[in-house]
Coordinates of N, CA and C in Angstrom, one line a residue:
S1 N 178.6 98.2 36.6 CA 177.7 98.7 35.3 C 178.6 99.4 34.1
S2 N 177.9 99.4 32.9 CA 179.3 99.2 31.8 C 178.8 100.5 31.9
A3 N 179.6 101.3 31.3 CA 179.5 102.9 30.8 C 178.6 103.1 29.1
P4 N 178.2 103.7 28.5 CA 177.9 103.2 27.1 C 178.6 103.5 26.5
L5 N 177.8 103.1 25.6 CA 179.0 102.6 23.5 C 179.9 104.2 24.1
F6 N 178.2 104.8 23.3 CA 178.3 106.7 22.9 C 177.6 107.7 23.7
H7 N 177.9 108.7 23.4 CA 177.2 109.5 24.6 C 176.3 110.6 23.0
P8 N 175.4 110.8 24.1 CA 174.0 111.2 22.3 C 175.6 112.5 22.2
R9 N 175.5 113.7 22.8 CA 175.9 115.0 22.7 C 177.4 115.0 21.6
E10 N 177.9 113.2 22.2 CA 179.0 113.0 20.7 C 178.7 112.9 19.6
V11 N 178.0 112.5 19.5 CA 177.3 112.0 18.3 C 176.3 113.2 17.7
G12 N 176.1 114.4 18.8 CA 175.4 115.4 18.2 C 175.9 116.6 18.0
I13 N 177.5 116.6 18.2 CA 178.4 117.8 18.1 C 178.8 117.5 16.5
T14 N 179.2 115.4 16.0 CA 180.4 115.3 14.9 C 179.0 115.4 13.8
L15 N 177.8 115.5 14.0 CA 176.8 115.4 12.8 C 176.5 116.6 12.7
G16 N 176.9 118.1 13.5 CA 176.6 119.2 13.5 C 177.8 119.5 13.0
F17 N 179.2 118.7 12.7 CA 179.8 119.3 11.6 C 180.2 118.2 10.6
L18 N 179.7 117.2 9.8 CA 179.3 116.9 9.7 C 178.0 116.8 8.2
L19 N 177.1 117.8 9.0 CA 175.2 117.0 7.8 C 175.8 118.3 7.2
P20 N 176.3 119.4 7.4 CA 176.6 120.4 5.6 C 177.0 120.0 4.6
L21 N 177.7 118.5 4.3 CA 178.3 118.4 3.2 C 177.1 117.6 2.7
P22 N 176.6 116.4 2.8 CA 176.0 116.5 1.9 C 173.8 117.3 1.8
L23 N 174.0 119.1 2.5 CA 173.6 119.2 2.4 C 173.2 120.4 1.4
A24 N 175.0 120.8 2.1 CA 175.4 121.4 0.7 C 175.4 120.4 -0.8
V25 N 175.1 119.3 -1.1 CA 175.2 118.4 -1.9 C 173.8 118.9 -2.4
L26 N 173.3 118.9 -1.8 CA 171.4 119.2 -1.9 C 171.3 120.2 -2.1
F27 N 171.6 121.2 -2.0 CA 171.2 122.6 -2.9 C 171.7 122.8 -3.6
F28 N 173.6 123.0 -3.4 CA 174.0 123.0 -5.0 C 175.0 122.7 -5.7
G29 N 174.3 120.5 -5.7 CA 174.8 119.9 -6.4 C 174.1 119.8 -8.1
H30 N 174.8 119.1 -8.8 CA 174.4 119.3 -9.9 C 174.1 117.9 -10.3
G31 N 173.2 117.7 -10.8 CA 172.7 115.8 -10.9 C 171.7 115.5 -10.3
R32 N 170.9 114.6 -10.4 CA 169.4 114.2 -10.2 C 169.8 112.8 -8.8
R33 N 170.2 112.6 -9.7 CA 170.8 111.6 -8.6 C 171.4 111.6 -7.7
R34 N 172.6 112.3 -8.2 CA 173.5 113.3 -6.9 C 172.9 113.3 -5.7
R35 N 172.2 114.4 -5.7 CA 171.1 115.6 -5.1 C 170.4 114.3 -4.6
L36 N 169.6 113.1 -4.4 CA 168.6 112.5 -3.6 C 169.6 111.9 -2.9
L37 N 170.9 110.9 -3.4 CA 171.6 110.3 -2.4 C 172.4 110.9 -1.5
A38 N 172.3 113.0 -1.7 CA 172.4 113.8 -0.7 C 171.4 114.1 0.2
A39 N 169.8 113.6 -0.2 CA 168.5 114.0 0.7 C 168.8 112.8 2.0
L40 N 169.2 111.6 1.2 CA 168.8 110.3 1.5 C 170.0 110.2 2.6
A41 N 171.2 110.7 2.7 CA 172.0 111.0 3.4 C 171.2 112.2 5.0
A42 N 171.2 112.9 4.6 CA 170.7 113.6 5.4 C 169.7 113.7 6.2
L43 N 168.8 113.2 5.5 CA 167.0 113.4 5.9 C 167.4 112.6 7.7
P44 N 167.5 111.2 7.4 CA 168.7 109.8 8.8 C 169.1 111.7 9.8
A45 N 170.4 111.8 8.8 CA 170.7 112.5 10.2 C 170.7 113.6 10.7
L46 N 169.5 114.8 9.5 CA 169.3 115.0 10.7 C 168.1 115.0 11.8
F47 N 167.0 113.7 11.7 CA 167.2 112.7 12.6 C 167.3 112.2 13.8
V48 N 168.5 112.3 13.2 CA 169.5 112.1 14.8 C 169.6 112.3 15.6
L49 N 170.0 114.2 14.9 CA 170.9 115.3 15.4 C 169.7 116.0 16.0
A50 N 168.5 115.5 15.8 CA 167.2 116.2 16.7 C 166.8 115.0 17.8
L51 N 167.1 113.7 18.0 CA 167.3 113.4 18.7 C 168.0 113.3 19.7
T52 N 169.3 113.4 19.1 CA 170.3 114.1 20.6 C 170.0 115.1 21.4
Q53 N 170.3 115.9 20.7 CA 169.0 117.0 21.5 C 170.5 117.7 22.1
A54 N 171.2 118.3 21.3 CA 172.8 118.2 21.4 C 173.0 120.3 20.9
L55 N 173.1 120.6 21.9 CA 173.2 122.5 21.9 C 174.2 122.5 20.8
S56 N 175.7 121.7 21.0 CA 177.3 122.6 20.2 C 176.0 121.6 19.1
G57 N 175.5 120.8 18.7 CA 175.7 119.6 17.3 C 174.8 121.1 16.0
Y58 N 173.6 121.3 17.1 CA 172.9 123.1 17.1 C 173.6 124.2 16.2
L59 N 174.7 124.4 17.3 CA 175.2 125.5 16.3 C 176.1 125.6 15.4
A60 N 176.7 124.5 15.6 CA 177.7 123.7 14.3 C 176.6 123.7 12.6
L61 N 176.0 123.1 13.6 CA 175.1 123.5 12.1 C 174.1 124.5 11.6
G62 N 173.5 125.3 12.5 CA 174.1 126.9 11.5 C 175.0 128.0 11.6
A63 N 175.9 127.6 11.9 CA 177.5 128.6 11.6 C 177.8 128.0 10.3
S64 N 177.3 126.6 10.0 CA 178.1 125.9 8.6 C 177.0 126.2 8.0
L65 N 175.4 126.5 8.0 CA 174.4 126.9 6.8 C 174.3 127.6 6.6
A66 N 174.9 129.3 7.6 CA 175.1 130.0 7.9 C 176.3 130.5 6.3
F67 N 177.6 129.6 6.6 CA 178.6 130.0 6.2 C 178.1 129.4 4.2
F68 N 177.2 128.6 4.4 CA 177.1 128.5 2.5 C 175.7 129.3 1.8
A69 N 174.9 129.7 3.0 CA 174.0 130.9 2.7 C 175.3 132.1 2.1
V70 N 176.1 132.7 2.9 CA 177.0 133.5 2.4 C 177.1 133.5 1.1
V71 N 178.4 132.3 1.0 CA 178.2 131.5 0.1 C 177.9 131.4 -1.4
W72 N 176.9 130.9 -1.1 CA 175.9 130.8 -2.4 C 175.1 131.8 -3.1
R73 N 175.2 133.0 -1.9 CA 174.3 133.9 -2.5 C 175.5 135.5 -1.7
R74 N 176.2 136.3 -2.1 CA 176.6 136.9 -1.1 C 175.8 137.9 -0.4
W75 N 175.3 138.6 -1.1 CA 173.8 139.4 -0.4 C 173.7 138.8 0.9
M76 N 173.7 137.9 1.5 CA 173.3 137.1 2.6 C 174.0 137.5 4.1
I77 N 174.9 138.5 3.3 CA 175.8 138.5 4.4 C 175.0 139.8 5.4
A78 N 174.7 140.3 4.5 CA 174.0 141.8 5.5 C 172.7 141.4 6.4
P79 N 171.7 140.2 6.1 CA 171.0 139.9 6.9 C 171.2 139.2 8.6
L80 N 172.8 138.1 7.8 CA 173.7 137.3 8.5 C 174.0 138.1 10.1
A81 N 174.8 139.3 9.1 CA 176.0 140.4 10.4 C 174.4 141.2 11.3
L82 N 173.5 141.4 10.6 CA 172.3 142.1 10.8 C 171.4 141.1 12.3
A83 N 171.7 140.3 12.0 CA 171.8 139.1 13.2 C 172.1 138.4 14.3
V84 N 173.2 138.9 13.6 CA 174.4 138.9 14.8 C 174.9 140.0 15.6
G85 N 174.0 141.2 14.7 CA 174.3 141.9 15.8 C 173.4 142.9 16.5
V86 N 171.9 142.2 16.1 CA 170.7 142.2 17.3 C 171.4 140.8 18.7
L87 N 171.7 139.5 18.2 CA 172.2 139.5 19.0 C 173.2 139.7 20.1
A88 N 174.1 139.8 19.6 CA 175.3 140.6 20.8 C 174.6 142.0 21.0
A89 N 173.4 142.9 20.8 CA 172.6 144.3 21.2 C 172.2 143.4 22.1
L90 N 171.2 143.0 22.4 CA 170.8 142.6 23.2 C 171.5 141.0 24.4
L91 N 172.7 140.9 23.9 CA 173.7 140.7 24.7 C 174.7 141.5 25.4
T92 N 174.5 142.5 24.8 CA 175.5 143.5 25.9 C 174.1 144.9 26.7
A93 N 173.3 144.6 26.7 CA 172.0 144.9 26.4 C 171.3 144.9 28.1
A94 N 172.2 144.1 28.7 CA 171.6 143.8 30.1 C 172.5 142.9 30.4
P95 N 173.7 143.1 30.7 CA 175.3 142.1 31.1 C 175.2 141.5 32.8
L96 N 174.1 141.9 33.5 CA 174.3 141.5 35.0 C 173.2 140.5 34.5
R97 N 172.1 141.1 34.1 CA 170.9 140.3 34.1 C 171.4 138.6 33.7
L98 N 171.8 139.0 32.7 CA 172.4 137.8 31.5 C 173.2 137.0 32.1
A99 N 174.0 138.0 33.1 CA 175.3 136.1 34.2 C 174.3 136.1 35.2
G100 N 173.1 137.3 35.8 CA 172.4 135.7 37.1 C 171.7 134.5 36.6
V101 N 171.9 135.2 35.5 CA 170.7 133.7 34.4 C 171.6 133.1 34.1
L102 N 172.7 133.1 34.0 CA 173.7 132.0 33.1 C 174.4 131.8 34.1
L103 N 174.2 131.9 35.4 CA 175.5 131.8 36.1 C 174.0 131.6 37.3
D104 N 173.1 131.0 37.2 CA 172.2 131.0 38.7 C 171.8 129.1 38.3
I105 N 171.7 128.6 39.2 CA 172.6 126.9 39.9 C 170.8 126.5 39.9
D106 N 169.4 127.6 40.0 CA 168.5 127.0 39.5 C 167.7 127.3 38.4
N107 N 168.6 127.3 37.1 CA 167.9 128.0 36.5 C 168.3 126.5 34.9
W108 N 168.0 125.9 34.6 CA 168.4 124.6 33.2 C 169.6 125.2 32.8
L109 N 169.5 126.7 32.5 CA 170.9 127.0 31.5 C 171.7 128.0 32.8
G110 N 171.9 127.9 33.6 CA 172.3 128.5 34.3 C 173.5 127.0 35.2
I111 N 172.3 126.2 34.7 CA 173.7 124.8 35.7 C 174.5 124.0 35.0
G112 N 173.5 124.9 33.5 CA 174.4 124.1 32.2 C 175.8 124.8 32.0
F113 N 175.7 125.4 32.1 CA 178.0 126.9 32.1 C 178.1 126.4 33.8
V114 N 177.6 126.1 34.9 CA 178.1 126.2 35.7 C 179.2 125.2 35.9
L115 N 177.9 123.9 35.4 CA 178.6 122.5 35.8 C 180.2 123.0 34.6
R116 N 179.5 123.5 33.7 CA 180.2 123.0 32.7 C 181.8 123.8 32.5
F117 N 181.3 125.0 33.3 CA 183.0 125.6 33.9 C 183.4 124.6 34.8
D118 N 183.1 124.2 36.1 CA 183.2 123.0 36.7 C 184.3 121.8 35.4
M119 N 183.7 121.2 34.8 CA 184.1 120.2 33.7 C 185.8 121.0 33.4
W120 N 185.6 122.0 32.7 CA 186.8 122.3 31.5 C 187.8 123.1 32.2
S121 N 187.4 123.6 34.2 CA 188.5 124.2 34.0 C 188.9 122.9 35.0
R122 N 188.7 121.8 35.1 CA 188.9 120.5 35.3 C 190.2 119.7 34.6
A123 N 190.0 120.2 32.7 CA 189.9 119.7 31.7 C 191.1 120.3 31.5
V124 N 191.3 121.3 31.9 CA 192.2 122.2 31.5 C 193.6 122.1 32.3
A125 N 193.2 121.8 33.8 CA 194.3 121.6 34.7 C 194.5 120.3 34.4
M126 N 193.9 119.1 33.2 CA 194.5 117.7 33.0 C 195.8 118.1 31.7
I127 N 195.0 119.2 30.9 CA 195.6 119.3 29.5 C 196.9 119.8 30.3
G128 N 197.5 120.6 31.3 CA 198.1 121.7 31.7 C 199.1 120.0 32.3
D129 N 199.1 118.9 32.9 CA 199.9 118.0 33.9 C 200.4 117.1 32.8
M130 N 199.8 117.3 31.7 CA 200.4 115.8 30.8 C 199.7 116.5 29.2
P131 N 200.1 117.8 28.6 CA 200.2 118.7 27.4 C 200.6 117.5 26.4
L132 N 201.3 116.4 26.6 CA 202.6 116.2 25.1 C 201.2 114.8 24.7
T133 N 201.0 113.9 26.2 CA 200.7 112.8 25.6 C 198.8 112.9 25.7
G134 N 198.5 112.8 26.9 CA 197.4 113.4 27.0 C 197.0 112.0 27.9
V135 N 196.2 112.3 29.0 CA 195.3 110.6 29.0 C 195.1 109.4 28.6
G136 N 195.1 109.7 27.7 CA 194.6 108.0 26.9 C 193.6 107.9 26.3
L137 N 193.2 107.0 25.3 CA 191.6 106.9 25.0 C 191.0 106.6 25.7
N138 N 190.1 107.4 26.3 CA 188.9 107.0 27.2 C 189.8 107.2 28.7
G139 N 190.3 107.5 28.5 CA 190.8 107.3 30.4 C 190.4 108.7 30.7
Y140 N 189.7 109.8 30.3 CA 189.7 111.0 31.2 C 188.6 110.3 32.7
P141 N 187.2 110.0 32.6 CA 186.4 109.8 33.7 C 187.3 109.0 34.7
L142 N 188.2 108.3 34.4 CA 189.1 107.7 35.1 C 190.1 108.2 35.9
I143 N 191.1 108.8 35.1 CA 191.6 109.7 35.8 C 191.0 111.5 36.7
L144 N 189.6 111.5 35.6 CA 189.0 112.6 36.5 C 188.4 112.7 38.1
S145 N 188.4 111.3 38.0 CA 187.5 110.6 40.2 C 188.4 110.2 40.6
H146 N 189.3 109.7 40.3 CA 191.0 110.3 40.9 C 191.6 111.0 41.0
F147 N 192.2 112.0 40.9 CA 192.5 113.4 40.3 C 192.1 113.8 40.6
Y148 N 191.0 114.6 39.8 CA 191.0 116.0 39.8 C 189.7 116.0 40.4
H149 N 189.6 116.1 41.7 CA 188.0 115.8 42.1 C 187.4 117.3 42.1
G150 N 185.6 117.7 41.4 CA 185.6 118.4 40.9 C 184.5 118.9 42.7
Y151 N 183.7 120.2 42.4 CA 182.8 120.9 43.7 C 181.5 120.2 43.4
L152 N 181.2 119.8 41.9 CA 179.5 119.7 41.7 C 179.6 118.8 41.4
L153 N 180.4 118.1 40.5 CA 179.9 117.1 40.3 C 181.0 115.7 40.3
G154 N 180.2 114.9 39.6 CA 181.3 113.3 40.2 C 181.5 113.1 39.2
P155 N 182.2 111.5 38.7 CA 182.1 111.3 37.4 C 181.3 111.9 36.2
E156 N 182.4 112.4 35.1 CA 181.8 112.4 34.1 C 182.4 111.1 32.8
P157 N 181.3 111.2 32.0 CA 182.1 110.8 30.8 C 183.1 110.8 29.9
H158 N 182.9 112.4 29.2 CA 184.3 113.4 28.4 C 183.6 114.4 29.1
A159 N 185.1 115.4 28.3 CA 184.4 117.5 28.7 C 183.2 118.1 28.4
H160 N 182.7 117.7 27.5 CA 181.7 118.5 27.3 C 182.1 119.5 26.1
N161 N 183.1 119.3 25.7 CA 184.1 120.0 24.6 C 185.1 119.4 23.8
L162 N 184.9 119.2 22.5 CA 185.4 118.5 21.5 C 187.1 118.6 22.3
L163 N 187.3 120.7 21.3 CA 188.4 120.4 21.8 C 189.8 120.1 23.1
L164 N 188.7 121.0 24.5 CA 189.4 119.9 25.2 C 190.0 118.6 25.6
Q165 N 188.4 117.5 25.3 CA 188.9 116.7 25.0 C 189.8 115.7 23.9
T166 N 189.8 116.4 23.0 CA 190.3 116.0 22.3 C 192.0 115.7 22.6
A167 N 192.1 117.5 23.2 CA 193.7 117.5 24.2 C 194.0 116.9 25.1
I168 N 192.8 116.5 25.5 CA 192.5 115.7 27.3 C 193.8 113.9 26.8
D169 N 193.0 113.7 25.6 CA 193.2 112.4 24.9 C 194.0 112.4 24.1
V170 N 194.7 113.1 23.7 CA 195.7 112.4 22.6 C 196.7 113.5 23.0
G171 N 196.5 114.8 24.2 CA 197.9 115.6 24.0 C 197.2 116.7 22.6
L172 N 197.8 118.0 23.4 CA 198.5 119.0 21.6 C 199.2 118.6 20.8
P173 N 199.6 118.1 21.0 CA 199.8 117.9 19.3 C 198.6 116.8 18.9
G174 N 197.9 116.3 19.5 CA 196.9 115.8 18.7 C 196.1 116.7 18.3
L175 N 196.0 118.0 19.0 CA 195.2 119.2 19.6 C 194.9 119.6 18.2
L176 N 196.5 119.3 17.5 CA 197.2 120.1 16.5 C 196.4 119.1 15.5
A177 N 196.9 118.1 15.3 CA 196.3 117.2 14.0 C 194.3 117.5 13.8
L178 N 194.1 117.2 14.7 CA 192.6 117.8 14.7 C 192.5 118.7 13.7
A179 N 193.2 120.2 14.3 CA 192.1 121.7 13.9 C 193.0 121.5 12.3
W180 N 194.7 120.4 12.4 CA 194.6 120.9 10.6 C 193.9 120.1 10.0
L181 N 193.1 118.7 10.9 CA 192.7 118.0 9.9 C 191.2 119.0 9.2
F182 N 190.5 119.5 9.9 CA 189.6 120.7 10.6 C 189.8 121.5 9.5
V183 N 190.8 122.3 9.3 CA 191.8 123.2 7.8 C 191.6 123.0 6.8
S184 N 192.4 121.2 6.5 CA 192.2 121.3 5.2 C 190.7 120.2 4.8
F185 N 190.2 120.2 5.3 CA 188.7 119.5 5.1 C 188.0 121.2 4.8
F186 N 188.0 121.8 5.2 CA 186.3 122.9 4.9 C 187.8 123.6 3.8
T187 N 188.7 123.7 3.5 CA 189.8 124.6 2.3 C 189.7 122.9 1.6

């Protein structure tokens, strides 16, 4: 059996990072034609993001939209800070209960956390063994299944984390290059 060409979550996180640009042009751009082109780019991308069901893509899009809201109107800082404060209060009100839910393998949310901790611990071990060169592009599933056995999972196509996957594929210098690319893009 062959591996799929791409994973829906990889598409989701990529769209989560890239969608704010056409959305910003749509909402803040000048000129009717430019805004129409932005809408034509954003609507199919939003549809594809919804189809991927990638939580990380939704979070990236939400964070970007919050950033744009603050840039657009400074008074948006107060409602966003209030929303973050309420969320933090909810998370700290019952931390043991929250931890029980997040680490329960009988819960769909808990199994996601537990399995990701398993993947990420193996990814960190892989980075520690090959920090400069990485394992090579698309080498993660092969190296994982032969050298980094886990307790809960079999072979996985990727590390379920963009930054970890980049460090695994091209090493820590490649991760620094990606960080520089993000900083320069958003600057």
